[in-house]
Coordinates of C-alpha atoms in Angstrom, one line a residue:
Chain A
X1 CA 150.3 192.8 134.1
X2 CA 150.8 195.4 131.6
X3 CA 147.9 197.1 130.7
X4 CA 144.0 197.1 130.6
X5 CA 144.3 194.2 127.1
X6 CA 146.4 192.0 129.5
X7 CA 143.7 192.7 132.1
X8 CA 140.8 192.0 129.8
X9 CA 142.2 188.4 128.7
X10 CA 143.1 187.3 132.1
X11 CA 139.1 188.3 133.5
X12 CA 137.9 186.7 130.9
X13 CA 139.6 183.3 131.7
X14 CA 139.0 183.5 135.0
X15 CA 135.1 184.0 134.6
X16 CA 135.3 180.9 132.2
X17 CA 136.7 179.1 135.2
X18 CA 134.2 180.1 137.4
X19 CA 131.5 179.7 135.0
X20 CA 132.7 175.9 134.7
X21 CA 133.3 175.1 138.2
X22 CA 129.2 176.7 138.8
X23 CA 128.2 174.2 136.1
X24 CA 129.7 171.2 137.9
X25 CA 128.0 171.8 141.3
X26 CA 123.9 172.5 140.5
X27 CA 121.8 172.3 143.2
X28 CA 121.0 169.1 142.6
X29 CA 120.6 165.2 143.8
X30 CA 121.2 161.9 142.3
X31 CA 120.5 158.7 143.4
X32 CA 121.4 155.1 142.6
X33 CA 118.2 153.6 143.8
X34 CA 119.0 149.8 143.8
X35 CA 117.8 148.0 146.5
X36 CA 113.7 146.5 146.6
X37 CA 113.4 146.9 149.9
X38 CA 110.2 148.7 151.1
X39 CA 112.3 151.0 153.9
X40 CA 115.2 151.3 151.3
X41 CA 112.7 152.6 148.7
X42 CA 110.8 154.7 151.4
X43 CA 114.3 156.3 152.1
X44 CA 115.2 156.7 148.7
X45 CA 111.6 158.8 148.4
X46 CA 111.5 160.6 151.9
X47 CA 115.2 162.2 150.5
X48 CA 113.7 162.6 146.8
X49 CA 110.8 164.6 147.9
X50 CA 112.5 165.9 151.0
X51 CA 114.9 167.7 148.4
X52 CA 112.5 168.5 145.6
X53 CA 110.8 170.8 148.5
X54 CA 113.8 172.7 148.9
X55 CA 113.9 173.2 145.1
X56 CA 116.5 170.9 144.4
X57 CA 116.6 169.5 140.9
X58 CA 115.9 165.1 142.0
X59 CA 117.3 162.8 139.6
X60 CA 116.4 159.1 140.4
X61 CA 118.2 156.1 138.7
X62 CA 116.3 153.1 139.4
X63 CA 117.9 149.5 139.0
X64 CA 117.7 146.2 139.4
X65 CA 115.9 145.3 142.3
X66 CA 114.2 148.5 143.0
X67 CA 112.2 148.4 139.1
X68 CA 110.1 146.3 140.6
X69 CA 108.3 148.8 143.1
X70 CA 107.5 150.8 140.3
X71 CA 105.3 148.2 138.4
X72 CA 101.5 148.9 138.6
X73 CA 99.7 146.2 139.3
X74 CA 96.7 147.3 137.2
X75 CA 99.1 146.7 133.9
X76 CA 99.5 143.8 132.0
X77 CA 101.8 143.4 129.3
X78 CA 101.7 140.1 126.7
X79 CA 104.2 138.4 124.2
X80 CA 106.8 138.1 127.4
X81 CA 109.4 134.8 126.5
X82 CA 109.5 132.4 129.6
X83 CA 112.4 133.6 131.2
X84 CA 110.7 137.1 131.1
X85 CA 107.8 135.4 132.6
X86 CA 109.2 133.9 135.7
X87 CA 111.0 137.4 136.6
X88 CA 107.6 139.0 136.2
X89 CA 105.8 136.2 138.4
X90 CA 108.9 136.5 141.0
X91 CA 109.8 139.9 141.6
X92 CA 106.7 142.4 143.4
X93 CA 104.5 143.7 141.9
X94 CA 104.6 147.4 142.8
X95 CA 104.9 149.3 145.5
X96 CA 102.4 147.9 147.7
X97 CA 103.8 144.3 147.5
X98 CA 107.6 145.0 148.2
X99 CA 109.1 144.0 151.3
X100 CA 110.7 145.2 154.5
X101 CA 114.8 144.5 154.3
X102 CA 114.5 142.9 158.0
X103 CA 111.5 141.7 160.4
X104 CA 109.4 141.5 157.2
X105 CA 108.5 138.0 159.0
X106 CA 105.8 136.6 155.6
X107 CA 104.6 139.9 155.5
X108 CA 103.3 140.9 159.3
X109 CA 106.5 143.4 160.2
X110 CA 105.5 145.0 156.7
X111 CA 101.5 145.1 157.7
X112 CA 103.0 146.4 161.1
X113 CA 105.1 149.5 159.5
X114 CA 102.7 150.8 157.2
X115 CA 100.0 150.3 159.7
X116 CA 102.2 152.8 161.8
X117 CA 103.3 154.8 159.4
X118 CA 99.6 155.6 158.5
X119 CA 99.1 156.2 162.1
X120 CA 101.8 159.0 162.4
X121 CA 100.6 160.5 158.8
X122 CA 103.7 159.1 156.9
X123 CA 102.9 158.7 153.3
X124 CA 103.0 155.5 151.9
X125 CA 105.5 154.7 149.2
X126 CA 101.8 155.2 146.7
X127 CA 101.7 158.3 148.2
X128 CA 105.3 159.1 147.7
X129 CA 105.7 158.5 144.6
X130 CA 102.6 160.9 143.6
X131 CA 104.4 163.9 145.6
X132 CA 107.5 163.0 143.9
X133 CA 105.5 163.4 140.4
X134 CA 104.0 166.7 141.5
X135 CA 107.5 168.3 142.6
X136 CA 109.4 167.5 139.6
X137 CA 111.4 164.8 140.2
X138 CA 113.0 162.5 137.5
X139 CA 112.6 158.7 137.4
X140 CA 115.3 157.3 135.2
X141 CA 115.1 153.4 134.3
X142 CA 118.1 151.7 133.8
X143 CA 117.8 149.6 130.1
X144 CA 120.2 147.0 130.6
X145 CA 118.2 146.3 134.2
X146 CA 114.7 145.8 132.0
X147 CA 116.2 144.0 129.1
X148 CA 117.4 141.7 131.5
X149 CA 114.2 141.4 133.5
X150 CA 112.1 141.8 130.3
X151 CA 110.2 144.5 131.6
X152 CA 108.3 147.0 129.2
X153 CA 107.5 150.7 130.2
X154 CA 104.1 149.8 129.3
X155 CA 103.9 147.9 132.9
X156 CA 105.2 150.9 135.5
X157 CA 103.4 152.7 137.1
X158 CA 101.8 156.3 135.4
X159 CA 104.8 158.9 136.0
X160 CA 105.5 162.3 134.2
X161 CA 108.8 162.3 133.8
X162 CA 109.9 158.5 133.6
X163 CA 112.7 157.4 130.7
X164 CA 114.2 154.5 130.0
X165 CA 118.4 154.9 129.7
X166 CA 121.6 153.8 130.0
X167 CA 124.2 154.4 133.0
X168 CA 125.9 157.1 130.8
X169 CA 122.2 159.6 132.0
X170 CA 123.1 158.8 135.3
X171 CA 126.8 159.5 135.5
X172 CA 126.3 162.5 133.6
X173 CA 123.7 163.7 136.0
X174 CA 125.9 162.4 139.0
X175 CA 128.8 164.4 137.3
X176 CA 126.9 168.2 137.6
X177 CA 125.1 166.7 141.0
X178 CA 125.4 168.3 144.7
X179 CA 124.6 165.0 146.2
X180 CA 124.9 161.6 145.1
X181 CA 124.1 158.4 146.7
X182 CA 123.2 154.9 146.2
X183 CA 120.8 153.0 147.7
Chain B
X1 CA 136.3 197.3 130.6
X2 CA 136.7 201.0 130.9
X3 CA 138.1 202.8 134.0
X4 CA 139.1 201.5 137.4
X5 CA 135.5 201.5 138.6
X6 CA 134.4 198.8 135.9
X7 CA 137.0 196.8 137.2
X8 CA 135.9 197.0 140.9
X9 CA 132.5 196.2 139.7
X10 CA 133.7 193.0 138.1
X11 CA 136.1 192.3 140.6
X12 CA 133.5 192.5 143.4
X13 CA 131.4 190.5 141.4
X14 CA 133.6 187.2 140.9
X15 CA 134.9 187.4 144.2
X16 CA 130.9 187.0 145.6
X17 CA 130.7 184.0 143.2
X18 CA 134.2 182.0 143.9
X19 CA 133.2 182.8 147.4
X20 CA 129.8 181.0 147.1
X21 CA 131.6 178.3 145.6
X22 CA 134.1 177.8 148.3
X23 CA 130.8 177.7 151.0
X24 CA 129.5 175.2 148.7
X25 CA 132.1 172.9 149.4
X26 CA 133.2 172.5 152.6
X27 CA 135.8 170.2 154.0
X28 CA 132.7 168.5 155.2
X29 CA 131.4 164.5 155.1
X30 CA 127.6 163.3 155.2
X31 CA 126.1 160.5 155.9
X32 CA 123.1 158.3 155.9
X33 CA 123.6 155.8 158.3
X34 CA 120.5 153.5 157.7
X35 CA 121.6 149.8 157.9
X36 CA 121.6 148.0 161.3
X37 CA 124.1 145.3 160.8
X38 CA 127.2 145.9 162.4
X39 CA 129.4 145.4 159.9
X40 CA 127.9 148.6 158.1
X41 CA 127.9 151.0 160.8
X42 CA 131.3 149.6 161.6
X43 CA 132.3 151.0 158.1
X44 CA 130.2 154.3 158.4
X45 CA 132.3 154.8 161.8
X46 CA 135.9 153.6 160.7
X47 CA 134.9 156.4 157.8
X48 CA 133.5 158.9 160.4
X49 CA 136.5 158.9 162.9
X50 CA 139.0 158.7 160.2
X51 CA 137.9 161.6 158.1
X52 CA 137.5 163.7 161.5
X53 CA 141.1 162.3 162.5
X54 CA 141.9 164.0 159.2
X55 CA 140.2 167.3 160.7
X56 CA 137.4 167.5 158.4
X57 CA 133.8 168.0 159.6
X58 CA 131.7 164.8 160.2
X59 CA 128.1 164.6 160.1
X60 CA 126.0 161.2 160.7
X61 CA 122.5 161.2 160.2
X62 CA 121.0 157.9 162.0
X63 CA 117.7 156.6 160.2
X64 CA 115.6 153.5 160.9
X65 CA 117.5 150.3 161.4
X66 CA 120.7 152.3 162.4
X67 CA 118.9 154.0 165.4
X68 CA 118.9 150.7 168.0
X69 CA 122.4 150.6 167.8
X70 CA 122.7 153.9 169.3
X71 CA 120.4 152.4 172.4
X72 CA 121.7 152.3 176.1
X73 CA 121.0 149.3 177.5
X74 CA 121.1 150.4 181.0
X75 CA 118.6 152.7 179.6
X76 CA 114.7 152.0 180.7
X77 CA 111.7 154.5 179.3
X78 CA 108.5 154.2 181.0
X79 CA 105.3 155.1 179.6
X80 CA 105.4 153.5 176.4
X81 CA 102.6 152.4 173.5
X82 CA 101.9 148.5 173.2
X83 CA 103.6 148.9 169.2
X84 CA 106.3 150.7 170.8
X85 CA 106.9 148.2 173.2
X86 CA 107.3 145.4 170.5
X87 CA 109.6 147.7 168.4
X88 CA 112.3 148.2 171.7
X89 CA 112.0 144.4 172.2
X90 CA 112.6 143.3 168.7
X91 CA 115.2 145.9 167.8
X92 CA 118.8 145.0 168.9
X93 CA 119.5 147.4 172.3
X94 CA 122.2 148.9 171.5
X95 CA 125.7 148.3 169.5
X96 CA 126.6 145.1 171.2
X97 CA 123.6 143.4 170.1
X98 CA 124.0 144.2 166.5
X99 CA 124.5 141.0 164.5
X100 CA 126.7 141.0 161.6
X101 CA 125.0 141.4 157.6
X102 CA 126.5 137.9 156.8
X103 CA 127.9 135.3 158.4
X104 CA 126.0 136.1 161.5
X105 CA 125.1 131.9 162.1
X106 CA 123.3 132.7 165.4
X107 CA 125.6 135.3 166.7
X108 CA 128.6 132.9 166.5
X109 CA 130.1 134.8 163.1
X110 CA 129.5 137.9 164.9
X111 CA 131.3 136.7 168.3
X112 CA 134.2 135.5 165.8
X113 CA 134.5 139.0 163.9
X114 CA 134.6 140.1 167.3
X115 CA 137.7 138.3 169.0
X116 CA 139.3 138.9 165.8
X117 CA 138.8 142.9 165.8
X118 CA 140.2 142.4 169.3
X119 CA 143.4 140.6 168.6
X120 CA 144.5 143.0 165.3
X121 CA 143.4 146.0 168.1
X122 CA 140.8 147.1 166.1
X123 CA 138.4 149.4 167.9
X124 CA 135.0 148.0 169.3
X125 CA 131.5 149.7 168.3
X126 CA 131.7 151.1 171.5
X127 CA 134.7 152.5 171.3
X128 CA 134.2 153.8 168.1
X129 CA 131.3 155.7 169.3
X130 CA 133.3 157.7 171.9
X131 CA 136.7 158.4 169.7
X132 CA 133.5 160.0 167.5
X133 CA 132.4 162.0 170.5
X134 CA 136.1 163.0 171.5
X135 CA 136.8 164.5 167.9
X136 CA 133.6 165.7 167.4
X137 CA 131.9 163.6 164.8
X138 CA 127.7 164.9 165.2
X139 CA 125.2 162.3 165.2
X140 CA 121.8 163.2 163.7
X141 CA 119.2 160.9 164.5
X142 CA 116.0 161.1 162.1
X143 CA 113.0 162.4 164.1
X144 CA 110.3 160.4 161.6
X145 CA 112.0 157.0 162.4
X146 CA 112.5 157.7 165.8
X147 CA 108.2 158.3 166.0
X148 CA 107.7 155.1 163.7
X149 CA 109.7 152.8 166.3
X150 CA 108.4 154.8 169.5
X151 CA 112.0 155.5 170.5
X152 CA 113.1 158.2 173.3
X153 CA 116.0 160.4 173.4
X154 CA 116.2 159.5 176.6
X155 CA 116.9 155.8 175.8
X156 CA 119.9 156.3 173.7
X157 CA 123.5 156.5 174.6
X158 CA 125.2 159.6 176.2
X159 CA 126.6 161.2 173.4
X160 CA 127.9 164.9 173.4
X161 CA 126.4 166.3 170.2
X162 CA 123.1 164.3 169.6
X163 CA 120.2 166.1 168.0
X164 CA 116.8 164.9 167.2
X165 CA 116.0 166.5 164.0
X166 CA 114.4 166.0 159.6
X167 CA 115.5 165.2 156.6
X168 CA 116.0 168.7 156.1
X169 CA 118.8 169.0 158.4
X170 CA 120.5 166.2 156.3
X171 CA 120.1 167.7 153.3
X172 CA 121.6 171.1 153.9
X173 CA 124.7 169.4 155.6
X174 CA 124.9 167.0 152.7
X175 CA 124.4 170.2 150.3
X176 CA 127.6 171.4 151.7
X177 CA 129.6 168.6 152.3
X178 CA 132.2 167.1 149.9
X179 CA 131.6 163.5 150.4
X180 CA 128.3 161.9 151.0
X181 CA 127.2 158.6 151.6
X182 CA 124.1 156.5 152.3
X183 CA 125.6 153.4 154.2
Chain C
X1 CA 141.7 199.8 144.4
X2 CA 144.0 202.2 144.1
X3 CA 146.9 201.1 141.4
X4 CA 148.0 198.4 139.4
X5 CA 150.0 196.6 142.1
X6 CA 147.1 196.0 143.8
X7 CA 144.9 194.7 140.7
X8 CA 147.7 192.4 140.6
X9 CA 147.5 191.3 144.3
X10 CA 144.0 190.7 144.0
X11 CA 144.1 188.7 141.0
X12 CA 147.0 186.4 142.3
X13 CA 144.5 185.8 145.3
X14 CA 141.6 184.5 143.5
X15 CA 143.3 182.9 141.0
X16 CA 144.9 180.7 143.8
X17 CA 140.9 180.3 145.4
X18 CA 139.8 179.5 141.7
X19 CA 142.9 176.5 141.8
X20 CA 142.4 175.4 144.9
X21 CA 138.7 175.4 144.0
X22 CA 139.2 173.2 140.8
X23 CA 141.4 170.7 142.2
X24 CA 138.6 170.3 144.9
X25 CA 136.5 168.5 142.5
X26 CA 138.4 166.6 139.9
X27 CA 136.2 164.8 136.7
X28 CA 136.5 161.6 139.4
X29 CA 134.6 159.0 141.2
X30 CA 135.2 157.4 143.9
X31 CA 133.3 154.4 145.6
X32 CA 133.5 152.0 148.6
X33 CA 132.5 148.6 147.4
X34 CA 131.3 146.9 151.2
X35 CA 128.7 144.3 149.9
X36 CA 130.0 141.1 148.7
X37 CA 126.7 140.0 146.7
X38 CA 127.2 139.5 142.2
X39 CA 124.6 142.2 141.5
X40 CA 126.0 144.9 143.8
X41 CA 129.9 144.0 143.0
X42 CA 128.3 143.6 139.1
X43 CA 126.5 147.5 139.7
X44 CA 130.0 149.1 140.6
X45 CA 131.5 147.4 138.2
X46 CA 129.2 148.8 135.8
X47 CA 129.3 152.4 137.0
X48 CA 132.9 152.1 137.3
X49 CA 133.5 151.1 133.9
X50 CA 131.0 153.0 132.2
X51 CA 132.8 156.6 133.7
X52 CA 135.8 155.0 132.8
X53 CA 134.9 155.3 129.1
X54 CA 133.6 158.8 130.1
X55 CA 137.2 159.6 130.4
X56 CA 136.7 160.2 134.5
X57 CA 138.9 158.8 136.8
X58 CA 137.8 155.9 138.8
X59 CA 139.3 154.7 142.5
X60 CA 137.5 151.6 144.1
X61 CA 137.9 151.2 147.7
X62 CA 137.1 147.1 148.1
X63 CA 136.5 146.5 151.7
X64 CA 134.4 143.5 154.1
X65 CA 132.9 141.3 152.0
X66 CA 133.5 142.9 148.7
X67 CA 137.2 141.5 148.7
X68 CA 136.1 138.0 148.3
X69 CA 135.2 138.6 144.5
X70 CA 139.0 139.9 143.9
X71 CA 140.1 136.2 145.0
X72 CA 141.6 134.6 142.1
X73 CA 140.3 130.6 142.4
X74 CA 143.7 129.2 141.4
X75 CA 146.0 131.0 143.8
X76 CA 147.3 129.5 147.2
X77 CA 148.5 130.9 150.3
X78 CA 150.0 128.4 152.5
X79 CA 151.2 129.0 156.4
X80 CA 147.8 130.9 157.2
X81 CA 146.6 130.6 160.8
X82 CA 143.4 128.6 162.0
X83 CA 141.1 131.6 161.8
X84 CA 141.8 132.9 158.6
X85 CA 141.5 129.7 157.3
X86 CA 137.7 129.7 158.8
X87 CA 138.1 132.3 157.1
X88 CA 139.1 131.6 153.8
X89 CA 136.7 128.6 153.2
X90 CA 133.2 130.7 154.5
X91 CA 133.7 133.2 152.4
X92 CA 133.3 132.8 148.1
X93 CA 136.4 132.1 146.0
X94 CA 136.4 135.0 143.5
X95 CA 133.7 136.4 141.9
X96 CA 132.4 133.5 139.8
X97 CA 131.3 132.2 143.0
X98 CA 129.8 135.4 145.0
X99 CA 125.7 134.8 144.9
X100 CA 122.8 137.0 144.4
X101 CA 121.5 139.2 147.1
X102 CA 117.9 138.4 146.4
X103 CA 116.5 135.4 144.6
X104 CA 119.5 133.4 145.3
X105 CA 117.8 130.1 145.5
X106 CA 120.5 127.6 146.5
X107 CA 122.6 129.1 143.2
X108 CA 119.7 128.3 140.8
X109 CA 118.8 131.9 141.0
X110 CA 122.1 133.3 140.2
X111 CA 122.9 130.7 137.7
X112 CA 119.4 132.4 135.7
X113 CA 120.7 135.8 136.0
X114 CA 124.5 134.8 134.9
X115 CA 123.0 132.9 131.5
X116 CA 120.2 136.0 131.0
X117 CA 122.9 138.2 131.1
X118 CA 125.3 136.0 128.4
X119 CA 122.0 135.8 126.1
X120 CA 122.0 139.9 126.6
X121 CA 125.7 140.3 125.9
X122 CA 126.1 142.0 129.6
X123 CA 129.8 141.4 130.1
X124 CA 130.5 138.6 133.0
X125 CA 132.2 140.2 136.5
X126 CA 135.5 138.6 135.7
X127 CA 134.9 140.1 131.7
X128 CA 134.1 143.8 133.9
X129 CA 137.4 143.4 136.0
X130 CA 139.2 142.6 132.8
X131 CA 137.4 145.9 131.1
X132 CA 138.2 147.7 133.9
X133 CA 141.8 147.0 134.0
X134 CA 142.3 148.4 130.4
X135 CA 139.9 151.4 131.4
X136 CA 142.5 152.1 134.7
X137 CA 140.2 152.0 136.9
X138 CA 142.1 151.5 140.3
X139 CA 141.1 148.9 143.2
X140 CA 142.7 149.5 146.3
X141 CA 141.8 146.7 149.0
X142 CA 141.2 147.9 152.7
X143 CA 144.3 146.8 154.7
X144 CA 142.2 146.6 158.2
X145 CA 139.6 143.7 156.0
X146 CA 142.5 142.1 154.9
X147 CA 144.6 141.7 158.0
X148 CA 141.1 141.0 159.7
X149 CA 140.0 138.2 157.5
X150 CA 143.4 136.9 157.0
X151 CA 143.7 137.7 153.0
X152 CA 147.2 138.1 151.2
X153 CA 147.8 139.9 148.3
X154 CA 149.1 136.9 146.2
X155 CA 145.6 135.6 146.5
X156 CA 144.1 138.1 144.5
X157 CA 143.1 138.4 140.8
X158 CA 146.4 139.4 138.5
X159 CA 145.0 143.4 138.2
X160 CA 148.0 146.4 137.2
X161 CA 146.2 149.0 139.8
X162 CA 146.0 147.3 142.5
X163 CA 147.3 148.4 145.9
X164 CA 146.3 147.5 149.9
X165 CA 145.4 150.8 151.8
X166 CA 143.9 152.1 154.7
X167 CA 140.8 154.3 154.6
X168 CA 142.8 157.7 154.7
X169 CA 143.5 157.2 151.1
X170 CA 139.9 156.7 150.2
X171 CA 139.0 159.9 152.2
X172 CA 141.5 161.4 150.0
X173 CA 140.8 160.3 146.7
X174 CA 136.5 161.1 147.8
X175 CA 137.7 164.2 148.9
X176 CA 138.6 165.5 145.4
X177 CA 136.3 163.7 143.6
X178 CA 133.2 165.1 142.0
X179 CA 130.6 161.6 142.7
X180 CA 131.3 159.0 146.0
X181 CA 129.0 156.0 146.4
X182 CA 129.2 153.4 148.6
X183 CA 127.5 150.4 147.4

């Protein structure tokens, strides 16, 4: 180190370094939310929210399985092909209908939960997702997922800040994210 | 940059920010352990001990299912809600009740993955559970879940550092940690 | 700071902390894949390929279940013991064969999803473990599941990255990587 130009250049490439390695750790969370399951879901949710509270930036990339609890029930899209059809008339129809991953037993362990979770003030999943809307939390929609269910955006639920895109939005969200996980 | 005393500025400056990086990243794993089969919390513990066998910090965070295999089942709590009741008789007591994810065919899979762990010296549940205690691994178990199923701290296994406690506590460690997982 | 020896000392310090920083968190994922079922095995291999493309470095950890889609359906091991025989005949023969999670329906289910996803041009599992291959992604296979289950390497699909390990090189690879799932 010679003198204060040396100095200069080697502060300055430093603070780049810093500045990038601040950029790759926001205070944020992503989350592969897969799984249908109603207590998958409700976990999924109770970390969403739980983190949006402590002003973390929530980033939710819903897939496969797990589209289906946001579909409203109240919506009703036409021109579906028959394939399209039978995935709408299989898979739940939001969150009220989706299923517990074990003792679900036709529907009574499911009853049973919310039942208690009503009792001890838990939010349902309804409930949840309205919170979620409030704090700021992003629902992305994986594409390849609805083109291969043939679901339209015009049958989920009402949600501010719901897209529709490609696994690229998630990694690149995963990428600059505190916390990832899938679910 | 002009005299000595910009540079201390600076200086003092980036070293506060690398520094908040470093705390940002600790040689620290998180994680979710919500399934119940014991396949997966054989996988959340084969990670657990290993990575504290590697001397980094390990921090489990026990939510729904996961919690019965923590159960004693030498364990008896009085005083319980009819609900509650159901739960603890339903729910597997404890880690060697725990039936497999696939394969279980009436507990036979499960005896068979068993004798085989055995023979290739492959640590039991159990003994997972206290090589995690002897190296310090901390199990979090998730206060909300523990309400919903009506289960008492008192029920569960003796286990050196055990804590009741939110979502919240989760999240910070997870905020810090370097790996997380949702198992 | 007094003199220019000292600058010097100073800066030699954080630069190393700025290093040791960056190597911390490498443009790399790293993922355990546990479940066994096509549309979780088909969801890593779509998050593995697409940061593949991304230009980040990708390390799967196969363990339980998950290494029954790496079998390749024409290879043979002989002199394998009565167990991992059992073994080898319960679990699926590569990942043509692995089935649904959900909506399985005695392979109808599966068979929907496999000819939906042809119609949509979503690459085939053994197309993504192909795609994968020329992206470098790297599979290692958990040495405990395959001792436990009675798999040899020569049984495997022909893949240039692929190497049998124990979890400590998982922990490794997570450690310095900037997203871990486990799926």
């Amino acid at each position: 180190m010679k003198d204060f130009t040396d100095i200069e250049t080697q502060f300055s490439q430093i603070k780049k370094e810093v500045q990038t390695l601040k950029e790759g750790t926001k205070d944020q969370v992503s989350m592969v939310v897969f799984s249908g399951e109603m207590d998958k879901i409700l976990a999924a949710m109770i970390i969403a929210t739980g983190a949006a509270a402590y002003d973390m930036k929530v980033k939710l990339f819903f897939t496969f399985w797990a589209i289906a609890s946001l579909r409203d029930p109240k919506k009703k899209v036409s021109g579906k092909k028959l394939m399209e059809k039978m995935f709408g008339m299989m898979l739940p129809k939001g969150s009220g209908k989706i299923p517990l991953s074990k003792m679900n037993m036709g529907g009574m362990g499911t009853s049973m939960i919310k039942s208690i979770m009503k009792k001890h003030k838990v939010a349902s999943l309804e409930e949840m997702f309205r919170t979620a809307a409030e704090l700021g939390v992003e629902i992305n929609i994986c594409e390849m997922s609805m083109n291969l269910m043939g679901f339209k955006k015009a049958e989920m639920i009402d949600y501010p800040a719901m897209t529709i895109c490609g696994v690229g939005t998630f990694l690149s969200d995963a990428q600059e994210s505190r916390i990832q996980l899938f679910i």
